[in-house]
Coordinates of C-alpha atoms and ligand atoms in Angstrom, one line a residue:
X1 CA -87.5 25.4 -39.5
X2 CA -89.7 28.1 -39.1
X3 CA -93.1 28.1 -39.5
X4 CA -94.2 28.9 -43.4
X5 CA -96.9 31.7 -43.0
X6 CA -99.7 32.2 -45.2
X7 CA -100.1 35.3 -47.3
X8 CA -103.0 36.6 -50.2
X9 CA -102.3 37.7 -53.8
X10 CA -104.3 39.3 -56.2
X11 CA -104.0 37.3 -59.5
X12 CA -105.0 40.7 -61.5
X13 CA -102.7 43.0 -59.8
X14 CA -100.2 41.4 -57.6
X15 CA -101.5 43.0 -54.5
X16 CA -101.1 41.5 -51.4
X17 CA -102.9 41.2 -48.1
X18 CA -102.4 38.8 -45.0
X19 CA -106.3 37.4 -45.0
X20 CA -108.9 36.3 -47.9
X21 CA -110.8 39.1 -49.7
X22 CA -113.5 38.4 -51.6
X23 CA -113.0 41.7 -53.8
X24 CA -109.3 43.3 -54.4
X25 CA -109.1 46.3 -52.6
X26 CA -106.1 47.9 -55.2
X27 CA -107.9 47.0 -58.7
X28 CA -111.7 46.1 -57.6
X29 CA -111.8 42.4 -59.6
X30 CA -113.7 40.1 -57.8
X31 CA -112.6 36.4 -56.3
X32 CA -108.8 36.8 -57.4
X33 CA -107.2 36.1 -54.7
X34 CA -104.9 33.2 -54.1
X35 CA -103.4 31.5 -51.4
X36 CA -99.9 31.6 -51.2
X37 CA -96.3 30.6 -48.3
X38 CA -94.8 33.8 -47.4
X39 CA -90.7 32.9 -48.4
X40 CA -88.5 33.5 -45.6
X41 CA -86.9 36.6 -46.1
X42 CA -82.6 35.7 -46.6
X43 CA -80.3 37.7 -43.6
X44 CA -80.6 41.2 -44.0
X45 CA -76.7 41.6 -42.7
X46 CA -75.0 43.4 -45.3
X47 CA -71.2 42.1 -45.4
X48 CA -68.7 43.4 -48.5
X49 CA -70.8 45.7 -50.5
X50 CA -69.3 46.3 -53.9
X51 CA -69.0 49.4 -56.0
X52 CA -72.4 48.8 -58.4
X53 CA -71.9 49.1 -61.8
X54 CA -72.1 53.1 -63.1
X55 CA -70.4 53.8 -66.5
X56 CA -71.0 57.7 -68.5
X57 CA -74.0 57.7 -71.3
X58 CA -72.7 55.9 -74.5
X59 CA -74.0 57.8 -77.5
X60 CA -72.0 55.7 -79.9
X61 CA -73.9 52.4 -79.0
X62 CA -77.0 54.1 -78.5
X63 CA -77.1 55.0 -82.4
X64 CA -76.7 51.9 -83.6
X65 CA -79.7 49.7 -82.7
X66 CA -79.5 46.1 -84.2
X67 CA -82.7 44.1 -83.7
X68 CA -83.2 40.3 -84.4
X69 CA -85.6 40.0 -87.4
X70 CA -88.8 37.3 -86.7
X71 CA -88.7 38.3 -90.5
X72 CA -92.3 37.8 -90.0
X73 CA -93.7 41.6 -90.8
X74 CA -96.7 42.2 -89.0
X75 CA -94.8 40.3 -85.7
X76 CA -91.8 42.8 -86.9
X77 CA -93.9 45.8 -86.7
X78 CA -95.8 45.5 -83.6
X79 CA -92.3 44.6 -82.1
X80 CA -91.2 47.9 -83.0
X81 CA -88.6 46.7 -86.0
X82 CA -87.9 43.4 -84.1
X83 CA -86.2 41.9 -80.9
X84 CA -84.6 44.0 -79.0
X85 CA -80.7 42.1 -77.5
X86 CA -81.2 42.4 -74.0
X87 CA -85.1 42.6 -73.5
X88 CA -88.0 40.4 -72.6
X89 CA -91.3 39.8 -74.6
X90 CA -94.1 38.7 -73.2
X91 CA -97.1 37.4 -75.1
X92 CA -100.5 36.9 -73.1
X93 CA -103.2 35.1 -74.5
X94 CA -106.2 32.8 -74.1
X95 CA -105.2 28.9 -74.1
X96 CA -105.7 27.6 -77.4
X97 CA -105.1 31.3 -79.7
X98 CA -102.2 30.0 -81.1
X99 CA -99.4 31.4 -79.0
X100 CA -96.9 28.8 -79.5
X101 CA -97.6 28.6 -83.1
X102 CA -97.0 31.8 -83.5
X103 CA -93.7 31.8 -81.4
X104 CA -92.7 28.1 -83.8
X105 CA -93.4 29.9 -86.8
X106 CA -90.9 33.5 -85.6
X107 CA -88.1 31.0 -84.3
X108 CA -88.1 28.9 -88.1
X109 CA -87.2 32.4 -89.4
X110 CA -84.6 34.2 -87.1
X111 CA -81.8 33.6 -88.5
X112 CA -79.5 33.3 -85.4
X113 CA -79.5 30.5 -82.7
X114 CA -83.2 29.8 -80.7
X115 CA -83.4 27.7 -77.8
X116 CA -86.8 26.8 -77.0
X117 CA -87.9 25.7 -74.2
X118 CA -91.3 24.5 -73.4
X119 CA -92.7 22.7 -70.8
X120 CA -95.8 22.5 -72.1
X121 CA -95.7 19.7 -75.2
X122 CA -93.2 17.2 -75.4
X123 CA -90.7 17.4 -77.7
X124 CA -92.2 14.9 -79.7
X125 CA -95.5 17.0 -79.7
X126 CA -93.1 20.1 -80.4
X127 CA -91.6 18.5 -83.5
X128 CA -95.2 17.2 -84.4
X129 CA -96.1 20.8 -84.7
X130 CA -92.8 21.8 -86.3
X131 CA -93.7 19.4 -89.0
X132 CA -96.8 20.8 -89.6
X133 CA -95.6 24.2 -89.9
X134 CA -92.7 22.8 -92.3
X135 CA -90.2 24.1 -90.5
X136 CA -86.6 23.6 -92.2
X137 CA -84.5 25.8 -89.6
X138 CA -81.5 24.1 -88.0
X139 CA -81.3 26.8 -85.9
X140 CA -83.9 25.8 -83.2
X141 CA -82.7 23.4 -80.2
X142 CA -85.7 22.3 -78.4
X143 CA -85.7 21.8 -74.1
X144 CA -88.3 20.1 -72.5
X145 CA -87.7 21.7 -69.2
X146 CA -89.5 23.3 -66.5
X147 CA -86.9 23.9 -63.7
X148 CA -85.3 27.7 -64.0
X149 CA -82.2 26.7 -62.9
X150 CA -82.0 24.4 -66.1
X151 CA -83.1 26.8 -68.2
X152 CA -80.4 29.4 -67.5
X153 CA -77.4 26.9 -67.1
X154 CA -78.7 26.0 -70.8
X155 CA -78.5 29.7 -71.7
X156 CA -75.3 30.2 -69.6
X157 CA -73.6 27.3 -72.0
X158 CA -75.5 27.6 -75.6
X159 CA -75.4 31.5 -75.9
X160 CA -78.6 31.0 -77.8
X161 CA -79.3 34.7 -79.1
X162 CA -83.2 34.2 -78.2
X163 CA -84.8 32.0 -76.0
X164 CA -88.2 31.5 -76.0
X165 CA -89.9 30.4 -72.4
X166 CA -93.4 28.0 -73.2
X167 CA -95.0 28.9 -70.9
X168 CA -94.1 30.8 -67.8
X169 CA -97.0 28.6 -65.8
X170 CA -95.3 26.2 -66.5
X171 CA -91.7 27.0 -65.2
X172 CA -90.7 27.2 -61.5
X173 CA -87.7 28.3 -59.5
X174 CA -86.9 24.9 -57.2
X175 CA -85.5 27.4 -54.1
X176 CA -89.2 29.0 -53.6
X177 CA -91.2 26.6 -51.4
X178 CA -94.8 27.8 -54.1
X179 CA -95.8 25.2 -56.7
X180 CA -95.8 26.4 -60.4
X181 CA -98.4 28.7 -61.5
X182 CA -98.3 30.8 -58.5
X183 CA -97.8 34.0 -58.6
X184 CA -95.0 34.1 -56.4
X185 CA -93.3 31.1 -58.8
X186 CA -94.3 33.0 -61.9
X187 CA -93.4 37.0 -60.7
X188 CA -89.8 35.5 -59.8
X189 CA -89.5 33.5 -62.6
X190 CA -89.5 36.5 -65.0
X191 CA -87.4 39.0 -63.0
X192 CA -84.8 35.9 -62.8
X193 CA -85.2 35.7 -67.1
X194 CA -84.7 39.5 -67.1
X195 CA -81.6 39.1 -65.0
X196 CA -80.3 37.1 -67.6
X197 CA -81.9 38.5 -70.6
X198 CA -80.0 41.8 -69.8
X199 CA -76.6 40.3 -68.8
X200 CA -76.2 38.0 -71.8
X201 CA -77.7 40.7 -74.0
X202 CA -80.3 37.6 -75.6
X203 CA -83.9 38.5 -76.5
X204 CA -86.4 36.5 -74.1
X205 CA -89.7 35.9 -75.9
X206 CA -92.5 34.5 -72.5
X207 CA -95.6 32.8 -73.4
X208 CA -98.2 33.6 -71.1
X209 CA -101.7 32.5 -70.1
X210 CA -104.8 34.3 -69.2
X211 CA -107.9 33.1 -68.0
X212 CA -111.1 34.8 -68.5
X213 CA -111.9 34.3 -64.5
X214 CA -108.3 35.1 -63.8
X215 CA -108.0 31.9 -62.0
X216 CA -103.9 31.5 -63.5
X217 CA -102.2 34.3 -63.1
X218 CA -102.4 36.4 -66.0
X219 CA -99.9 38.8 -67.3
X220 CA -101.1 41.4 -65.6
X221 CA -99.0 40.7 -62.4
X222 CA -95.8 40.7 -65.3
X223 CA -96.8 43.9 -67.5
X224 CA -94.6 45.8 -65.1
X225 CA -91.6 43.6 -64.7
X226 CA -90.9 43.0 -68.4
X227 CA -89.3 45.4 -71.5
X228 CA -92.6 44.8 -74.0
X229 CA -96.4 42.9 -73.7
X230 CA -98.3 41.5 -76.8
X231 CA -101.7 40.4 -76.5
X232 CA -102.8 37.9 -78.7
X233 CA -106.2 37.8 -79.5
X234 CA -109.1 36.5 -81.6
X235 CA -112.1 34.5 -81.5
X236 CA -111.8 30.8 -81.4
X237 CA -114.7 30.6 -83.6
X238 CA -112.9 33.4 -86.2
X239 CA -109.8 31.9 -87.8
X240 CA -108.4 35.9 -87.5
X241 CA -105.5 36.4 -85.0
X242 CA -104.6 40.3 -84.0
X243 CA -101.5 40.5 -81.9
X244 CA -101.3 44.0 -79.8
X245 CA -98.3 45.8 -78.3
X246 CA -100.0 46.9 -74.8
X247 CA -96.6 48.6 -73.5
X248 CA -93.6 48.7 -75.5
X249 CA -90.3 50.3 -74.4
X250 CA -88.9 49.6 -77.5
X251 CA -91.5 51.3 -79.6
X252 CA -95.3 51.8 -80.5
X253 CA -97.8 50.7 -78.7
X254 CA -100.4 51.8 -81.2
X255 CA -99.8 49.1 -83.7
X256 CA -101.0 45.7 -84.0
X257 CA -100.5 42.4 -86.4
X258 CA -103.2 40.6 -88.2
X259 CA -102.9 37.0 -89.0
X260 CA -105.1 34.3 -90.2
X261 CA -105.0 30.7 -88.7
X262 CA -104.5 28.0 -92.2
X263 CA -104.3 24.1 -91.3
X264 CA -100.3 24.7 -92.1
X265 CA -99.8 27.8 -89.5
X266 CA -100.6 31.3 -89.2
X267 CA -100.4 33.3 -92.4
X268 CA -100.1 37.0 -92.4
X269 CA -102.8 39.4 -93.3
X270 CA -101.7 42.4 -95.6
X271 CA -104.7 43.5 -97.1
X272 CA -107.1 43.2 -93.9
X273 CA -109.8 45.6 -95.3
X274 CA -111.0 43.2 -98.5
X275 CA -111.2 40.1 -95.6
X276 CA -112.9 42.0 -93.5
X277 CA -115.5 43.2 -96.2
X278 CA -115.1 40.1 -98.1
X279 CA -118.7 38.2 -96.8
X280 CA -120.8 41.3 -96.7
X281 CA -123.9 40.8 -97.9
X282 CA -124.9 44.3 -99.9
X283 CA -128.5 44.1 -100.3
X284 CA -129.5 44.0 -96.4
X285 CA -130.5 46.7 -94.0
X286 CA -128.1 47.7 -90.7
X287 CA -125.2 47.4 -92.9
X288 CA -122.7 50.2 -92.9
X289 CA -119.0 50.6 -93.5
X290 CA -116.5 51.9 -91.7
X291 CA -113.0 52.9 -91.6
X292 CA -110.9 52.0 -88.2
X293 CA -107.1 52.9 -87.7
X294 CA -105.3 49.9 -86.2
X295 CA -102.1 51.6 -85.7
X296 CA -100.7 53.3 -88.5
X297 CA -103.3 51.1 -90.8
X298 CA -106.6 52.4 -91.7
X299 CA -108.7 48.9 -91.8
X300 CA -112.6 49.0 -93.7
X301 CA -115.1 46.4 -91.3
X302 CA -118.6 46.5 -91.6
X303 CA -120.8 47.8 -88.7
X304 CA -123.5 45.1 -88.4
X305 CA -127.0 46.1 -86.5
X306 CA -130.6 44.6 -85.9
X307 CA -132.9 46.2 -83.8
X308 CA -136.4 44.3 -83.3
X309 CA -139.2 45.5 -80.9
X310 CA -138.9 44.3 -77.4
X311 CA -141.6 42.9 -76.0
X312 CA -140.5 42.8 -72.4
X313 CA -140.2 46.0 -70.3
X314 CA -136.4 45.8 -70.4
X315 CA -135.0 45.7 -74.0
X316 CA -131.6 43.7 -75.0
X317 CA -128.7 45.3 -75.8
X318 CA -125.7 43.7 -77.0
X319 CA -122.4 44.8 -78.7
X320 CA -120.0 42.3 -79.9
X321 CA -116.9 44.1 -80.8
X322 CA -117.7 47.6 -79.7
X323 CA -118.4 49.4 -76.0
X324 CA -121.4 48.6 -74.6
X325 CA -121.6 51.8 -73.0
X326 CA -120.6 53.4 -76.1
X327 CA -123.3 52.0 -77.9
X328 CA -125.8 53.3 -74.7
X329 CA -124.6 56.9 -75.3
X330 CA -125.2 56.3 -79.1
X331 CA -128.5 55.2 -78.8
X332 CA -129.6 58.2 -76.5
X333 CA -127.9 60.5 -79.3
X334 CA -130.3 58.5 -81.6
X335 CA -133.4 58.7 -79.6
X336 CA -133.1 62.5 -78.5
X337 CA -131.0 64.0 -81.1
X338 CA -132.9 61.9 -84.6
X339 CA -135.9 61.7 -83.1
X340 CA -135.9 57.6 -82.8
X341 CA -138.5 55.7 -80.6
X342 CA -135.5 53.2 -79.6
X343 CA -135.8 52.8 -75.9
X344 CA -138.3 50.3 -76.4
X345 CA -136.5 48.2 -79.0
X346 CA -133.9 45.4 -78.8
X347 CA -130.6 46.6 -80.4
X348 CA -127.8 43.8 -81.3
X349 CA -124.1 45.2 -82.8
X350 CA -121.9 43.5 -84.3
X351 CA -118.4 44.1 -86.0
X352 CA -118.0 41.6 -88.5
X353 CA -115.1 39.2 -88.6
X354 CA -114.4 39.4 -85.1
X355 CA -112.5 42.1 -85.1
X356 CA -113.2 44.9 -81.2
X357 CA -112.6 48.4 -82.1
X358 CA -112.6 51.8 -79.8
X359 CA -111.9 54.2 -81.4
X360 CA -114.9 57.3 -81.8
X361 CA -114.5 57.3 -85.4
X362 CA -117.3 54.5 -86.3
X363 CA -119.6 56.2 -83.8
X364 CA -121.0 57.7 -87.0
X365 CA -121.4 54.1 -88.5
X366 CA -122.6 52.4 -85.8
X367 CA -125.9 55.6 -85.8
X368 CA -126.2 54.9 -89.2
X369 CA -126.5 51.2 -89.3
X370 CA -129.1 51.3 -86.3
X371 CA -131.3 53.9 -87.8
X372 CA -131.0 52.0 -91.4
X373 CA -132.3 48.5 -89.5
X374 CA -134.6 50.5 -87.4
X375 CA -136.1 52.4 -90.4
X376 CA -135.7 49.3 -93.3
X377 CA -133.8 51.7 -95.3
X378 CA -130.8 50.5 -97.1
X379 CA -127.9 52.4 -96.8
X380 CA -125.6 52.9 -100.1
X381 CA -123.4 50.4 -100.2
X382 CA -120.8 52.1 -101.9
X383 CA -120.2 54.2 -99.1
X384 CA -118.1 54.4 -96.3
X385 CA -119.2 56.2 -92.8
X386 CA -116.8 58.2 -90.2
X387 CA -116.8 60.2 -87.8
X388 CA -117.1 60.8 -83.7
X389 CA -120.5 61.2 -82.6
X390 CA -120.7 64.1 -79.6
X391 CA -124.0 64.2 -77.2
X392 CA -125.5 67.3 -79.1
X393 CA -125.7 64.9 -82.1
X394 CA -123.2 66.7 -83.5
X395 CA -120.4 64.7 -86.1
X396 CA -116.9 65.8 -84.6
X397 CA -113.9 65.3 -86.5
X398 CA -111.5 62.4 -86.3
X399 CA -107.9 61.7 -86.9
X400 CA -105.7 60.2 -90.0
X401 CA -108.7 61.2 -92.6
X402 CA -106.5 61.1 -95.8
X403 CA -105.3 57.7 -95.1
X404 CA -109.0 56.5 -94.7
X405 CA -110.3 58.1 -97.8
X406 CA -106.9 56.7 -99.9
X407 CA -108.0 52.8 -98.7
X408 CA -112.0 53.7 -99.2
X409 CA -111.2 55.0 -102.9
X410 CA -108.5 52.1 -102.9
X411 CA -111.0 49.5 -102.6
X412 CA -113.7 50.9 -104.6
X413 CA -116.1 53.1 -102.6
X414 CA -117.6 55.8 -104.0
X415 CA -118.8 58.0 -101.7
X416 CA -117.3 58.7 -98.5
X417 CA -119.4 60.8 -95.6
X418 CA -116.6 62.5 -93.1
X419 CA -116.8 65.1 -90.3
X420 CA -117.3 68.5 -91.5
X421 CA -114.6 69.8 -89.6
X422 CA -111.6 67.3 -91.6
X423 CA -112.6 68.7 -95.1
X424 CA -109.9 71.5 -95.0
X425 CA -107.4 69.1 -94.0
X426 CA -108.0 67.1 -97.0
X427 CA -105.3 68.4 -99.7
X428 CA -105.1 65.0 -102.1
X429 CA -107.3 64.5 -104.8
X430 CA -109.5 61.7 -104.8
X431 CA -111.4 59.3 -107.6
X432 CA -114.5 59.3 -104.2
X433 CA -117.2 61.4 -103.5
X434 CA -116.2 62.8 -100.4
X435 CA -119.6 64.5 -98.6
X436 CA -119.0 66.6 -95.4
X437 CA -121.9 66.6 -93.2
X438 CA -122.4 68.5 -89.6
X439 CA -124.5 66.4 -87.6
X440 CA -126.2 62.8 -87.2
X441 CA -129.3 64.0 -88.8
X442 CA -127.4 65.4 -92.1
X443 CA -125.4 62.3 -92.1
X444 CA -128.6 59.6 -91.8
X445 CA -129.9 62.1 -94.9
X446 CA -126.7 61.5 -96.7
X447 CA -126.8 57.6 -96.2
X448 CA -129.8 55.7 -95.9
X449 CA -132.3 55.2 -99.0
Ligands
TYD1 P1 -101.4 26.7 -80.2 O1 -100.3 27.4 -80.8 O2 -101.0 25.4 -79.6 O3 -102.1 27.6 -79.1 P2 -101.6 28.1 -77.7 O4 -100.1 27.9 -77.6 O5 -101.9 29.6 -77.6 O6 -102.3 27.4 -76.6 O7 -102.5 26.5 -81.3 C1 -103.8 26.1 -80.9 C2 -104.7 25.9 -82.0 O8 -104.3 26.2 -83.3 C3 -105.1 24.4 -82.1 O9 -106.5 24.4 -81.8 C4 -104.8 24.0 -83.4 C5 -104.7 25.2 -84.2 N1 -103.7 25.1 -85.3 C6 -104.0 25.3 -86.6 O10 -105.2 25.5 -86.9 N2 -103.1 25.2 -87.6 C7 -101.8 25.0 -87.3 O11 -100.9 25.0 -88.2 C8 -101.4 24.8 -85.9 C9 -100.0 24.5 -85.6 C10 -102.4 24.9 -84.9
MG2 MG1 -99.0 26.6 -76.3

């Protein structure tokens, strides 16, 4: 036998090298690698090489696209209408998010065959669960497996129309001489499911860990390999659950799905703006509203901000939620551009409800809550704040602004301050005040009283 050799892989990025390296050389991130046996590379001799497979574009079967329903809507959406026959899902997430919950709850309501495999829980753990969620489908056949070779001979003989992999950790290919977990095991793994996936035209859903330290591989190594990757995310401490397209061959990858975790399973969120608003305490200084677009959804959150003096040289700063380097530039824009001694306070931001947004729209906001908690002037509380905040102090314009002011006036608001620059391309007529304003000093004027 020969002698197995030893070989490095980056956890974060697949990349490989022949020694240890403290820091990846192809994506930066620090202590990733892993130790891993070189597999023997099969006999390069090429005997009886066949034709391939090449056949003309079908534009017949491209115009019908069937997808499998989840028939749960906001998994739907963010799917991009559904499974796609043929393609592979993978859905990354901390330990503990509710991953396989999520995955029990889609397979109760597709209404063609699931096999679910897991080798995870033990069936008994998995019909525990079931239970719990009161699932009544007969669809579902469980497999406590973790060999691949098992796995497809069951999907060679059932024909399920989706299989669902718990987790890919978990499952290892018996011929590679790597335990499970590694990313040799796990990279394999999936372009083996994919194989299949795409030859017995099923949809694969894969559950995926991540680790904060990137210890597991995480789906980064994957994100290539597979059709489509979902993020599910959320605070532990939150019961709210967002699930994110990241790349999406089959559609968006703007949209996401909001779900709250119940003792009985997750439940969908439809109207996310009253939860989010829903504990806000009016009568409190730092307190602004915002708008945010989560896909094609404008969503209202509260912009949370307390800033007390420091009385070390080096003041705090912490965002929860938002850029911390966003909230830097921002507080320069407040200290040069509003005149706001700020450099020698502590500022703490906070999104409320656990919710992370980027986009430059609540840049306006997040101004306007500091200098309210900074000055202990309330801002109205009737009003929603948006718009990008440029270096000059200027307010810039920001996208989808009809769709925000429709869900402001929806939910009450009465006043809404927007970017100068959107008022011509507001056509509708609106039961709000809607108050243009130019720059960050205009817009504090506007708001805080
Ligand atoms: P789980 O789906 O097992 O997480 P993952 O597969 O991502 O590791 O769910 C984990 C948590 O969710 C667990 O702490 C219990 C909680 N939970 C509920 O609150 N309600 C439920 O109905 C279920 C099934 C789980
Ligand atoms: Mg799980």
């Amino acid at each position: 036998m020969a002698k197995n050799r030893i070989k490095y892989i980056c956890s974060n990025c697949g990349h490989e090298e022949l020694r240890w390296m403290g820091k990846c050389p192809s994506c930066e991130s620090w202590n990733t690698f892993s130790e891993e046996l070189i597999e023997e590379k099969k006999s390069s001799k090429k005997k009886n090489i066949g034709e391939g497979s090449i056949s003309k574009l079908d534009f017949e079967s491209q115009q019908i696209e069937r997808r499998i329903k989840t028939n749960i809507e906001e998994f739907d959406r963010v799917l991009g209408g559904g499974l796609m026959p043929g393609s592979v899902v993978l859905i990354g997430g901390d330990p503990g998010i509710g991953k396989s919950t999520l995955v029990m709850q889609a397979a109760s309501r597709i209404e063609s065959p699931v096999l679910y495999v897991t080798g995870e829980e033990s069936a008994n753990q998995i019909n525990l669960r079931a239970k719990r969620l009161k699932v009544q489908s007969q669809q579902i056949s469980v497999m406590t497996e973790t060999d691949l070779d098992l796995i497809i001979n069951a999907i060679e003989n059932h024909s399920p129309e989706v299989v669902i992999v718990d987790s890919i950790q978990t499952t290892y290919r018996p011929d590679l001489d790597n335990a499970a977990g590694t990313i040799t095991q796990i990279r394999e793994c999936t372009a083996e499911l994919m194989q299949r996936a795409k030859k017995k035209h099923c949809a694969i859903i894969i559950i995926g860990h991540v680790t904060k330290d990137g210890a597991i591989a995480g789906p980064k190594v994957l994100e290539h390999i597979v059709d489509t990757v979902l993020q599910f995310e959320g605070e532990r401490s939150h019961s709210y659950r967002i699930l994110r397209a990241q790349k999406n061959r089959f559609g968006s990858t703007n949209e996401i799905g909001i779900f709250e975790m119940h003792e009985d399973g997750l439940r969908e969120v439809k109207n996310a703006s009253e939860i989010f608003l829903s504990e806000r305490e009016k009568e409190i200084t730092g307190s602004v509203v915002t708008s945010s677009m989560e896909g094609s959804r404008p969503i209202l959150l509260e912009v949370q901000a307390l800033v007390t003096p420091s009385s070390y040289g080096n003041p705090q700063r912490v965002a929860t939620g938002f850029d911390y380097r966003r909230l830097s530039i921002l507080l320069a824009v407040l200290e040069k551009r509003a005149n706001l001694r700020l450099s020698a306070q502590n500022v703490f931001l906070n999104i409320a409800g656990g919710i992370r947004i980027d986009e430059p729209a609540v840049d306006l906001a997040v101004c306007c809550a500091i200098a309210s908690n900074y000055s202990d002037k309330y801002a109205d509380n009737n009003t929603v704040v948006i718009g990008e905040v440029g270096l000059g102090g200027e307010v810039r314009s920001v996208g989808n602004i009809e769709k925000r002011i429709q869900e402001a006036s929806k939910l009450g608001f009465k006043k809404i301050i927007i970017p100068n620059n959107n008022i011509k391309s507001v056509n509708g007529k609106y039961q709000i005040e809607i108050v243009p304003v130019e720059n960050i000093l205009s817009a504090l004027n506007r708001v805080l009283n």
